[in-house]
Coordinates of C-alpha atoms and ligand atoms in Angstrom, one line a residue:
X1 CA 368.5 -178.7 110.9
X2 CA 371.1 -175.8 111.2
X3 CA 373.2 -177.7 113.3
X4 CA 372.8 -180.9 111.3
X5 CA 373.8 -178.3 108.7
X6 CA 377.0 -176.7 110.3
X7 CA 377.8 -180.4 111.5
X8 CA 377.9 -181.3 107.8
X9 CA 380.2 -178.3 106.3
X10 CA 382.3 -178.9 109.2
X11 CA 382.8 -182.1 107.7
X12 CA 383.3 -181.8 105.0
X13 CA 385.7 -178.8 105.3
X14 CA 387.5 -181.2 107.6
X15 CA 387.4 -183.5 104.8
X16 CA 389.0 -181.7 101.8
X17 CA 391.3 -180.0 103.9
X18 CA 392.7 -182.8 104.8
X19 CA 393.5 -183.3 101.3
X20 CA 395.9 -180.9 99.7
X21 CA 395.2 -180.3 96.3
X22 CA 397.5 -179.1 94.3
X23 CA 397.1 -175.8 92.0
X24 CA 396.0 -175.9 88.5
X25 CA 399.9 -176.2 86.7
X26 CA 401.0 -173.5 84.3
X27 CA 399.1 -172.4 81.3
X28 CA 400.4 -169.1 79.2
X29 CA 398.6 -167.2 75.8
X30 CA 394.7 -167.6 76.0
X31 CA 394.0 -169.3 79.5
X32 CA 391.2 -166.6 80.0
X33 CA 387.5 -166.1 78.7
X34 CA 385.7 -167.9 77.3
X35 CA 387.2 -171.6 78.2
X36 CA 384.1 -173.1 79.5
X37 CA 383.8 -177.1 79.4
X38 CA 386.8 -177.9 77.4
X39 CA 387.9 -180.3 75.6
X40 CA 391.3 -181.2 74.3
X41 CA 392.8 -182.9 71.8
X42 CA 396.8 -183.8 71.0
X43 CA 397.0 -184.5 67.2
X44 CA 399.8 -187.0 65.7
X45 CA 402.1 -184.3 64.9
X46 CA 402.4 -183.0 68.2
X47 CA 399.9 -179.5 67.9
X48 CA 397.2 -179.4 70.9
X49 CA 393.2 -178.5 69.7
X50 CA 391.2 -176.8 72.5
X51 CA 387.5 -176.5 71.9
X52 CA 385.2 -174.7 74.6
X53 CA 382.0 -173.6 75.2
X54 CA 380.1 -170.4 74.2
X55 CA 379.7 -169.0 70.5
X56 CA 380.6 -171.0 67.5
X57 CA 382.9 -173.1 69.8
X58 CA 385.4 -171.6 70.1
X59 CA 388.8 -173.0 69.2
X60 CA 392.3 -172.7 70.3
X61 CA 395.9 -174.2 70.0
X62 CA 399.1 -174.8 71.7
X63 CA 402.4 -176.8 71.3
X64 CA 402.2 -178.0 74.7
X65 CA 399.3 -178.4 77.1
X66 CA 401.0 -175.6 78.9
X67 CA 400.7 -173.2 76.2
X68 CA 400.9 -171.0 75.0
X69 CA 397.5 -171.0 73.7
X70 CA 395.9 -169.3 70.5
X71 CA 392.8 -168.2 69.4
X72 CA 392.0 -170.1 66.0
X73 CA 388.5 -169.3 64.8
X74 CA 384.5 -170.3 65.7
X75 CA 384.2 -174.2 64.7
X76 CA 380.6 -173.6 63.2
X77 CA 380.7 -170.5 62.1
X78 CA 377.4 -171.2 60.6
X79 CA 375.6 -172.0 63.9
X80 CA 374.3 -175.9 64.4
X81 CA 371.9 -177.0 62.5
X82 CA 369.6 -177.9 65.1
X83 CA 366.7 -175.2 65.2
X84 CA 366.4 -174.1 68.8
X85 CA 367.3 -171.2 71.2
X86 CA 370.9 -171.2 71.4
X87 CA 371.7 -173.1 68.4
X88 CA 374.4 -169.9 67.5
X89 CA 375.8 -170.4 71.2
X90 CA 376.8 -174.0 71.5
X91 CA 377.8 -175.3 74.7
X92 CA 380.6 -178.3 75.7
X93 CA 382.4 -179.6 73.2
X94 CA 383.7 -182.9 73.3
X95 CA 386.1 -184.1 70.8
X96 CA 387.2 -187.7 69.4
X97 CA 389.0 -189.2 66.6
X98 CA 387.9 -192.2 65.5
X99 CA 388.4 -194.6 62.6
X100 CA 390.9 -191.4 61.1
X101 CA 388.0 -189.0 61.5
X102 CA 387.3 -186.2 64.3
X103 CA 383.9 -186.0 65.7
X104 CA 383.0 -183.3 67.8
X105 CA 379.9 -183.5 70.0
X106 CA 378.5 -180.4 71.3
X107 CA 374.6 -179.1 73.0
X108 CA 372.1 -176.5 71.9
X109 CA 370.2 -175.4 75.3
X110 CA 370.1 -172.1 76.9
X111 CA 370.3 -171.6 80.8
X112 CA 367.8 -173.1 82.7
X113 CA 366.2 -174.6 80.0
X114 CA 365.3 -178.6 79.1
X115 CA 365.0 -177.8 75.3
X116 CA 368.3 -179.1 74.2
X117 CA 369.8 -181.4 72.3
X118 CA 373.3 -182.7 71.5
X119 CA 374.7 -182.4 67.6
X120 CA 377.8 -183.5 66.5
X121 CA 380.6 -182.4 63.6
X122 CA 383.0 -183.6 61.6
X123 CA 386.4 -182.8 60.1
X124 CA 389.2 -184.6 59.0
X125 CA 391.7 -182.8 60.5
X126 CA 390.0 -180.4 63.4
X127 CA 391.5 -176.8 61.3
X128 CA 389.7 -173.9 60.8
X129 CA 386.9 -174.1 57.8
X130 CA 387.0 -178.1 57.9
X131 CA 383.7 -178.7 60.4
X132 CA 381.0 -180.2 58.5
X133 CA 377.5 -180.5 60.9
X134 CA 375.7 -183.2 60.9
X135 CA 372.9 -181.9 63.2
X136 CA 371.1 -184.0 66.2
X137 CA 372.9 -187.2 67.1
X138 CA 368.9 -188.3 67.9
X139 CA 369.1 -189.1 71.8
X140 CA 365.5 -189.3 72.6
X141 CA 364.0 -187.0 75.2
X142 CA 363.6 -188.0 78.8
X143 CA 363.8 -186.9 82.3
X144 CA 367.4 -185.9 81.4
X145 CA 368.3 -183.0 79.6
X146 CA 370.2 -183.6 76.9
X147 CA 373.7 -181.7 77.3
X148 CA 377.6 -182.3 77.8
X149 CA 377.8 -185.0 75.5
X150 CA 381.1 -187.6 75.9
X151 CA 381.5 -190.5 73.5
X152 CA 383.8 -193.4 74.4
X153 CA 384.8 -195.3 71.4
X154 CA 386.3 -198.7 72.3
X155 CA 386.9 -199.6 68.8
X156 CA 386.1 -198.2 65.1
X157 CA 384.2 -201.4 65.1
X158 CA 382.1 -202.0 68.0
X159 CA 379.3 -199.4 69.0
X160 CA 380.9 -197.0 71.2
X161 CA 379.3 -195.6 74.3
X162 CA 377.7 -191.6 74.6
X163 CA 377.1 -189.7 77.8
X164 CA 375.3 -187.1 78.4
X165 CA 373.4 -185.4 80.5
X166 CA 372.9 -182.6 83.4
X167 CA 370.8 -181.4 86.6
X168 CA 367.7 -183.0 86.0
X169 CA 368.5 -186.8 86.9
X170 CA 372.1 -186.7 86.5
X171 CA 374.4 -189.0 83.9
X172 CA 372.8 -191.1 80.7
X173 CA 374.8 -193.2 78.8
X174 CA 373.7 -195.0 75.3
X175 CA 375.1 -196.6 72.1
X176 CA 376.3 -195.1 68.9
X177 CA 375.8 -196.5 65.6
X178 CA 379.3 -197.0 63.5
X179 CA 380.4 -194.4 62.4
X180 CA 379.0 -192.6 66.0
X181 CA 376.6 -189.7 64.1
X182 CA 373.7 -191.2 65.4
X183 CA 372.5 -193.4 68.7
X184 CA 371.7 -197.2 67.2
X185 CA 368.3 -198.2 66.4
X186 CA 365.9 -198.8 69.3
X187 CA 368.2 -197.1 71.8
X188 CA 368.7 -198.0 75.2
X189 CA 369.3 -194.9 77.9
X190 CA 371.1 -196.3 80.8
X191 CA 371.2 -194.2 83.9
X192 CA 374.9 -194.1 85.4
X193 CA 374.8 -191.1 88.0
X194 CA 372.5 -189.0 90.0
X195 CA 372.7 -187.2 93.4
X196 CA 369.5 -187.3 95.5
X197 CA 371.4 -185.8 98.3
X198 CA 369.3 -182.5 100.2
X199 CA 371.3 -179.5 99.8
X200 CA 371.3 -176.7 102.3
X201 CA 369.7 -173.2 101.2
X202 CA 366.6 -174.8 99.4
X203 CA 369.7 -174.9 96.3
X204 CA 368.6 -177.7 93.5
X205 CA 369.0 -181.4 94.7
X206 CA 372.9 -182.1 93.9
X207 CA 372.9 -181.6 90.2
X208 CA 376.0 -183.3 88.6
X209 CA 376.8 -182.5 84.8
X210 CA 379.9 -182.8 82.8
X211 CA 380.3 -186.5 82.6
X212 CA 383.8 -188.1 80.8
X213 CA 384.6 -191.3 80.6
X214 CA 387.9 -192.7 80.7
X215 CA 389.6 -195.7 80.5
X216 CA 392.9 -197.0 82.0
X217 CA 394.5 -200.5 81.7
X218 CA 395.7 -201.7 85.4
X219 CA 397.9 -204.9 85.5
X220 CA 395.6 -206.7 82.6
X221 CA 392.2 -205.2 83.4
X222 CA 390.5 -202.2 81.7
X223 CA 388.5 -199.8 83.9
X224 CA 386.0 -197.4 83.1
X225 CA 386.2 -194.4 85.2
X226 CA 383.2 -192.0 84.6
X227 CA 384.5 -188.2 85.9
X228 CA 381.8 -185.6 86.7
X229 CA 380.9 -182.5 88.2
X230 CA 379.0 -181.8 91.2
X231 CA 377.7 -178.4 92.7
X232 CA 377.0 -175.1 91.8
X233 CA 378.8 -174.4 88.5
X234 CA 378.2 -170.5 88.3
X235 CA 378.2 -167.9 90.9
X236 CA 379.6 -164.5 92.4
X237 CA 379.9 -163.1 95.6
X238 CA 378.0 -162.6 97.3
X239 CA 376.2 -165.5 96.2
X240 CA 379.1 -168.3 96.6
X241 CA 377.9 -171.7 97.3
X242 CA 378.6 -172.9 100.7
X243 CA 381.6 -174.9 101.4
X244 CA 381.1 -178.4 100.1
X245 CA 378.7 -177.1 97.8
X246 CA 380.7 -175.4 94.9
X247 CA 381.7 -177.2 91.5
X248 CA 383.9 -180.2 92.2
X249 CA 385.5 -183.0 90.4
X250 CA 383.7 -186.5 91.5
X251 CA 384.7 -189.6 90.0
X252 CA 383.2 -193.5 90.2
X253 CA 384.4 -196.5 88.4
X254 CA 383.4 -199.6 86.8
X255 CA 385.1 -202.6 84.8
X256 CA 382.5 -202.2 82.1
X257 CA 381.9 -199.1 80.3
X258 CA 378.3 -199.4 80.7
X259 CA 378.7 -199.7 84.7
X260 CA 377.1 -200.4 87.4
X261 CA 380.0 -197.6 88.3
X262 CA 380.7 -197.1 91.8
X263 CA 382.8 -194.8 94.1
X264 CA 385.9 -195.6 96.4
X265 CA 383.5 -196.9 99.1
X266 CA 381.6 -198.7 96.9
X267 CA 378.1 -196.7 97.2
X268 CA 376.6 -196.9 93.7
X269 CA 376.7 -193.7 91.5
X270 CA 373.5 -194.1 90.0
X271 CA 371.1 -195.3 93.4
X272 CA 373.2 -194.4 96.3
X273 CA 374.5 -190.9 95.7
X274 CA 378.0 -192.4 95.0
X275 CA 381.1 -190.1 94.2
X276 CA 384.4 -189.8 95.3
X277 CA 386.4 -186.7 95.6
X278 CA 389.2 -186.1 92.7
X279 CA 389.3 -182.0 92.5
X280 CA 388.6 -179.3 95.0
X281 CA 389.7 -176.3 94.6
X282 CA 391.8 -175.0 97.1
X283 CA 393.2 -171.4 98.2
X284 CA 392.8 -169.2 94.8
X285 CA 391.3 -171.8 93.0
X286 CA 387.5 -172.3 93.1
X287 CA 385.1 -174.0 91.4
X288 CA 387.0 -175.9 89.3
X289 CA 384.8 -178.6 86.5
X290 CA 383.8 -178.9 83.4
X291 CA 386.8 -181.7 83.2
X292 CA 387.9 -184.1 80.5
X293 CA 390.7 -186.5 81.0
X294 CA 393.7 -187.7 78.3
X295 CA 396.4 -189.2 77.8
X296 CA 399.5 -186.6 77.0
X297 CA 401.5 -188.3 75.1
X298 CA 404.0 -185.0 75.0
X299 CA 404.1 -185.1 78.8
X300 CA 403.4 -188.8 78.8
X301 CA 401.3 -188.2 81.7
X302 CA 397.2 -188.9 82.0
X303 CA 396.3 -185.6 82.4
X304 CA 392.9 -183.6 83.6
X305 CA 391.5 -180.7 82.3
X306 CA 388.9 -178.2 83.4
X307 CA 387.8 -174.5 83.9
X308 CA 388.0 -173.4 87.5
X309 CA 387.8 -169.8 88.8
X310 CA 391.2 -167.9 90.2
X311 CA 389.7 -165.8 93.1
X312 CA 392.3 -163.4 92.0
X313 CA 391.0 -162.7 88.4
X314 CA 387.7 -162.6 89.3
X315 CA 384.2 -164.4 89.4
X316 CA 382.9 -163.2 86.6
X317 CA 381.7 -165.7 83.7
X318 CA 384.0 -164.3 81.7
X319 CA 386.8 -164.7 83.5
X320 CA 387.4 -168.4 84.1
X321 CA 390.4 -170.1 83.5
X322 CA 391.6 -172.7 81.9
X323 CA 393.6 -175.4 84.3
X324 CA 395.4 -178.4 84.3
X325 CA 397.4 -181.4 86.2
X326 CA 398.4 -184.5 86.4
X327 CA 396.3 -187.4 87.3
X328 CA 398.2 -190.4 88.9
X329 CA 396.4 -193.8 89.4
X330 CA 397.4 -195.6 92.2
X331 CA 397.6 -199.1 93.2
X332 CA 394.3 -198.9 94.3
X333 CA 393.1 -198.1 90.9
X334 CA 391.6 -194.6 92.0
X335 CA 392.9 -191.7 90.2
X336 CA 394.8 -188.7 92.6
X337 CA 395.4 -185.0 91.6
X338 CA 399.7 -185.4 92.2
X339 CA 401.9 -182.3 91.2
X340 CA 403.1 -182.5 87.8
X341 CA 407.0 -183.5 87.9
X342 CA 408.6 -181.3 85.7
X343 CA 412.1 -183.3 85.7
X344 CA 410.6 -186.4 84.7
X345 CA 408.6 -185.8 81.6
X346 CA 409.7 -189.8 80.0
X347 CA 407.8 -192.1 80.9
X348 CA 408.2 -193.3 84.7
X349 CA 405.9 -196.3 85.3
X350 CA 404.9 -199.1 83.9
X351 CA 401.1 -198.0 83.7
X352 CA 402.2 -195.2 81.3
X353 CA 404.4 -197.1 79.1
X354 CA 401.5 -199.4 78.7
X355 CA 399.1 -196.9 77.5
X356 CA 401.2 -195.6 75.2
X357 CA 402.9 -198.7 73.9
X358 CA 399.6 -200.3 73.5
X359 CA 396.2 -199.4 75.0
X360 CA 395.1 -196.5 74.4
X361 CA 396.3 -195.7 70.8
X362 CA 392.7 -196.8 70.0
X363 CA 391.0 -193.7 71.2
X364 CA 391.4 -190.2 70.2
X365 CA 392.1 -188.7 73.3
X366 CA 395.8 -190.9 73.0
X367 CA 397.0 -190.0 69.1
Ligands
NAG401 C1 390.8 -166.0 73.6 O1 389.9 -167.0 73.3 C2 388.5 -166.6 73.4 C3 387.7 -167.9 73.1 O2 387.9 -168.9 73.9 C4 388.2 -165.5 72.4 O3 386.9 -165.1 72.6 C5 389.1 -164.3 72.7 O4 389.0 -163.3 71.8 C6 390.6 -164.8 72.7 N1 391.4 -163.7 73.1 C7 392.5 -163.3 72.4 C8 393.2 -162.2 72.9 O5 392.8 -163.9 71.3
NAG402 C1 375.8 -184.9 96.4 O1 375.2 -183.7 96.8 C2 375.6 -183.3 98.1 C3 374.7 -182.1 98.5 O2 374.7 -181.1 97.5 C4 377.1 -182.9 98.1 O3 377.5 -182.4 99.3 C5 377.9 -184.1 97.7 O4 379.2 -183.8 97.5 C6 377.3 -184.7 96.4 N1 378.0 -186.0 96.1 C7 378.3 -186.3 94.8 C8 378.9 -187.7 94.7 O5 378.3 -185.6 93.9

């Protein structure tokens, strides 16, 4: 079993290293803290909204995804409205505009714990002192705990599509009423990712969290990619997960939102412990999740965002960072970590001029 074991990290050392990964690109001001799970959002007039876990939410802005980043104030200063333990220290914000209005999902749990739930807030411009709750979005309970929300809207009009979920049986998905404050009537939960996979050290079966989804028009087909994270989110020497075992990017794909999504190799996500590799970090960098993807239209690049820890700062929960880079998809359709060119910030292929000429405008992540 050892050997098996060895034989394994081996491989999968061999595997990443293979693949160079580039470091998280440049962030200045408030990189720091608190910037669990976040989520960002580039308004019309140019001015970047970061919300992230922990408190009130805590939110921050910047000119440029690079920075420099302030501190703004809690979003909820009030707590959430849902009554349970942690409702005054919400977790992974996820933030949309749809139909001229922000919504911004976010969980009440505490570690460790199934008694959660997912609210979701309002504002009409994502400022300070303009977050109206609306309490529980009403995803029924299951064998999933209900955390790290992520709504895909594919129009104000058509029900758009909810994720959520974490450790216990992986990825959910279900539909949102219009406007998206609530799941629709006699919901449907649809089960879009889980690892079954042993892992070594008697550690928890492969618990993936953090689901995104993300769409991206290639040629004249839309594709859903659905980004998570995989591994051991939270830990400190000498307590590090084992090699192949620490908090990764994965990512599967489908050409309907609502899957069957699968990974490069075509395993299924949700029955065959699919995933493919997008972010490992590398060198300094460790740990790196909690990601949300978006089109930047002031880089006019699809970027990826996430918190990661710098082995240099320290492992401490309060001392993630913030990170960054540029996703690239390939002809292939799979999405690669490539080193954000500087020089070329207009638009250099055809893929980005099409997103931002015409399809994504009608999400929020692409103001
Ligand atoms: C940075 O932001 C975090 C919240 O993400 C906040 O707790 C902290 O006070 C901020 N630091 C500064 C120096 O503003
Ligand atoms: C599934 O879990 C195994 C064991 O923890 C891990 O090595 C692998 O990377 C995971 N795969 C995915 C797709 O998350």
């Amino acid at each position: 079993m050892l050997d098996l074991l060895l034989v394994a990290t081996a491989f999968f050392t061999l595997l990443t290293n293979a693949v160079a990964f580039p470091p998280p690109e440049p962030c200045t001001g408030n990189c720091t803290g608190y910037v669990h799970d976040p989520s960002v959002v580039r308004r019309n007039d140019g001015r970047y909204f970061r919300f992230t876990t922990n408190g009130r939410i805590n939110i921050a802005t910047a000119p440029s995804i690079t920075g420099p980043w302030t501190y703004q104030c809690p979003a909820l200063p009030k707590c959430s409205k849902i009554n349970i333990k942690g409702k005054c220290d919400l977790w992974a914000p996820d933030v949309i505009k749809v139909d001229g209005k922000y919504y911004m999902y976010y969980s009440v749990s505490s570690m460790g714990s199934k008694t959660s739930d997912i609210g979701v807030a309002t504002s009409p411009n994502m400022e300070c002192g303009t977050w109206t709750d609306h309490g529980s979005i009403g995803i029924p309970t299951g064998s999933w705990n209900r955390i790290d929300a992520n709504f895909l809207s594919i129009s104000p009009k058509s029900t758009g599509y909810m994720l959520w979920g974490s450790f216990w049986t992986g990825i959910w998905q279900a539909r949102m009423a219009i406007p998206p404050l609530r799941v629709v009537e006699n919901v449907k939960t649809v089960h879009l990712e889980q690892n079954t996979t042993k892992r070594p050290e008697n550690r928890p079966t492969g618990p993936s969290e953090g689901g995104f989804q993300f769409r991206w028009r290639i040629g004249n087909k839309d594709w859903y990619y659905l980004f998570f994270s995989s591994g051991g989110c939270c830990n400190v020497p000498p307590k590090l997960a084992p090699p192949g075992e620490e908090y990764k990017v994965m990512v599967c794909r489908s050409d309907r939102p609502e899957g069957p999504f699968v990974d490069k190799r075509g395993r299924n996500c949700a029955t065959k412990n699919g995933g493919t590799l997008v972010y490992w970090g590398q060198g300094n960098t460790f740990a790196a999740g909690g990601q949300g993807v978006m089109y930047d239209g002031g880089l006019n690049k699809v970027v990826m965002y996430y918190h990661y820890i710098d082995r240099k700062v320290g492992y401490a929960y309060e001392k993630f960072k913030f990170g960054w880079n540029v996703l690239r998809f390939g002809n292939d359709g799979w999405p690669v970590v490539v080193p954000w060119d500087r020089k070329n910030v207009r638009r250099d292929d055809g893929l980005e001029r099409e997103a931002v000429d015409e399809t994504f405008p009608r999400t929020a992540d692409v103001d």
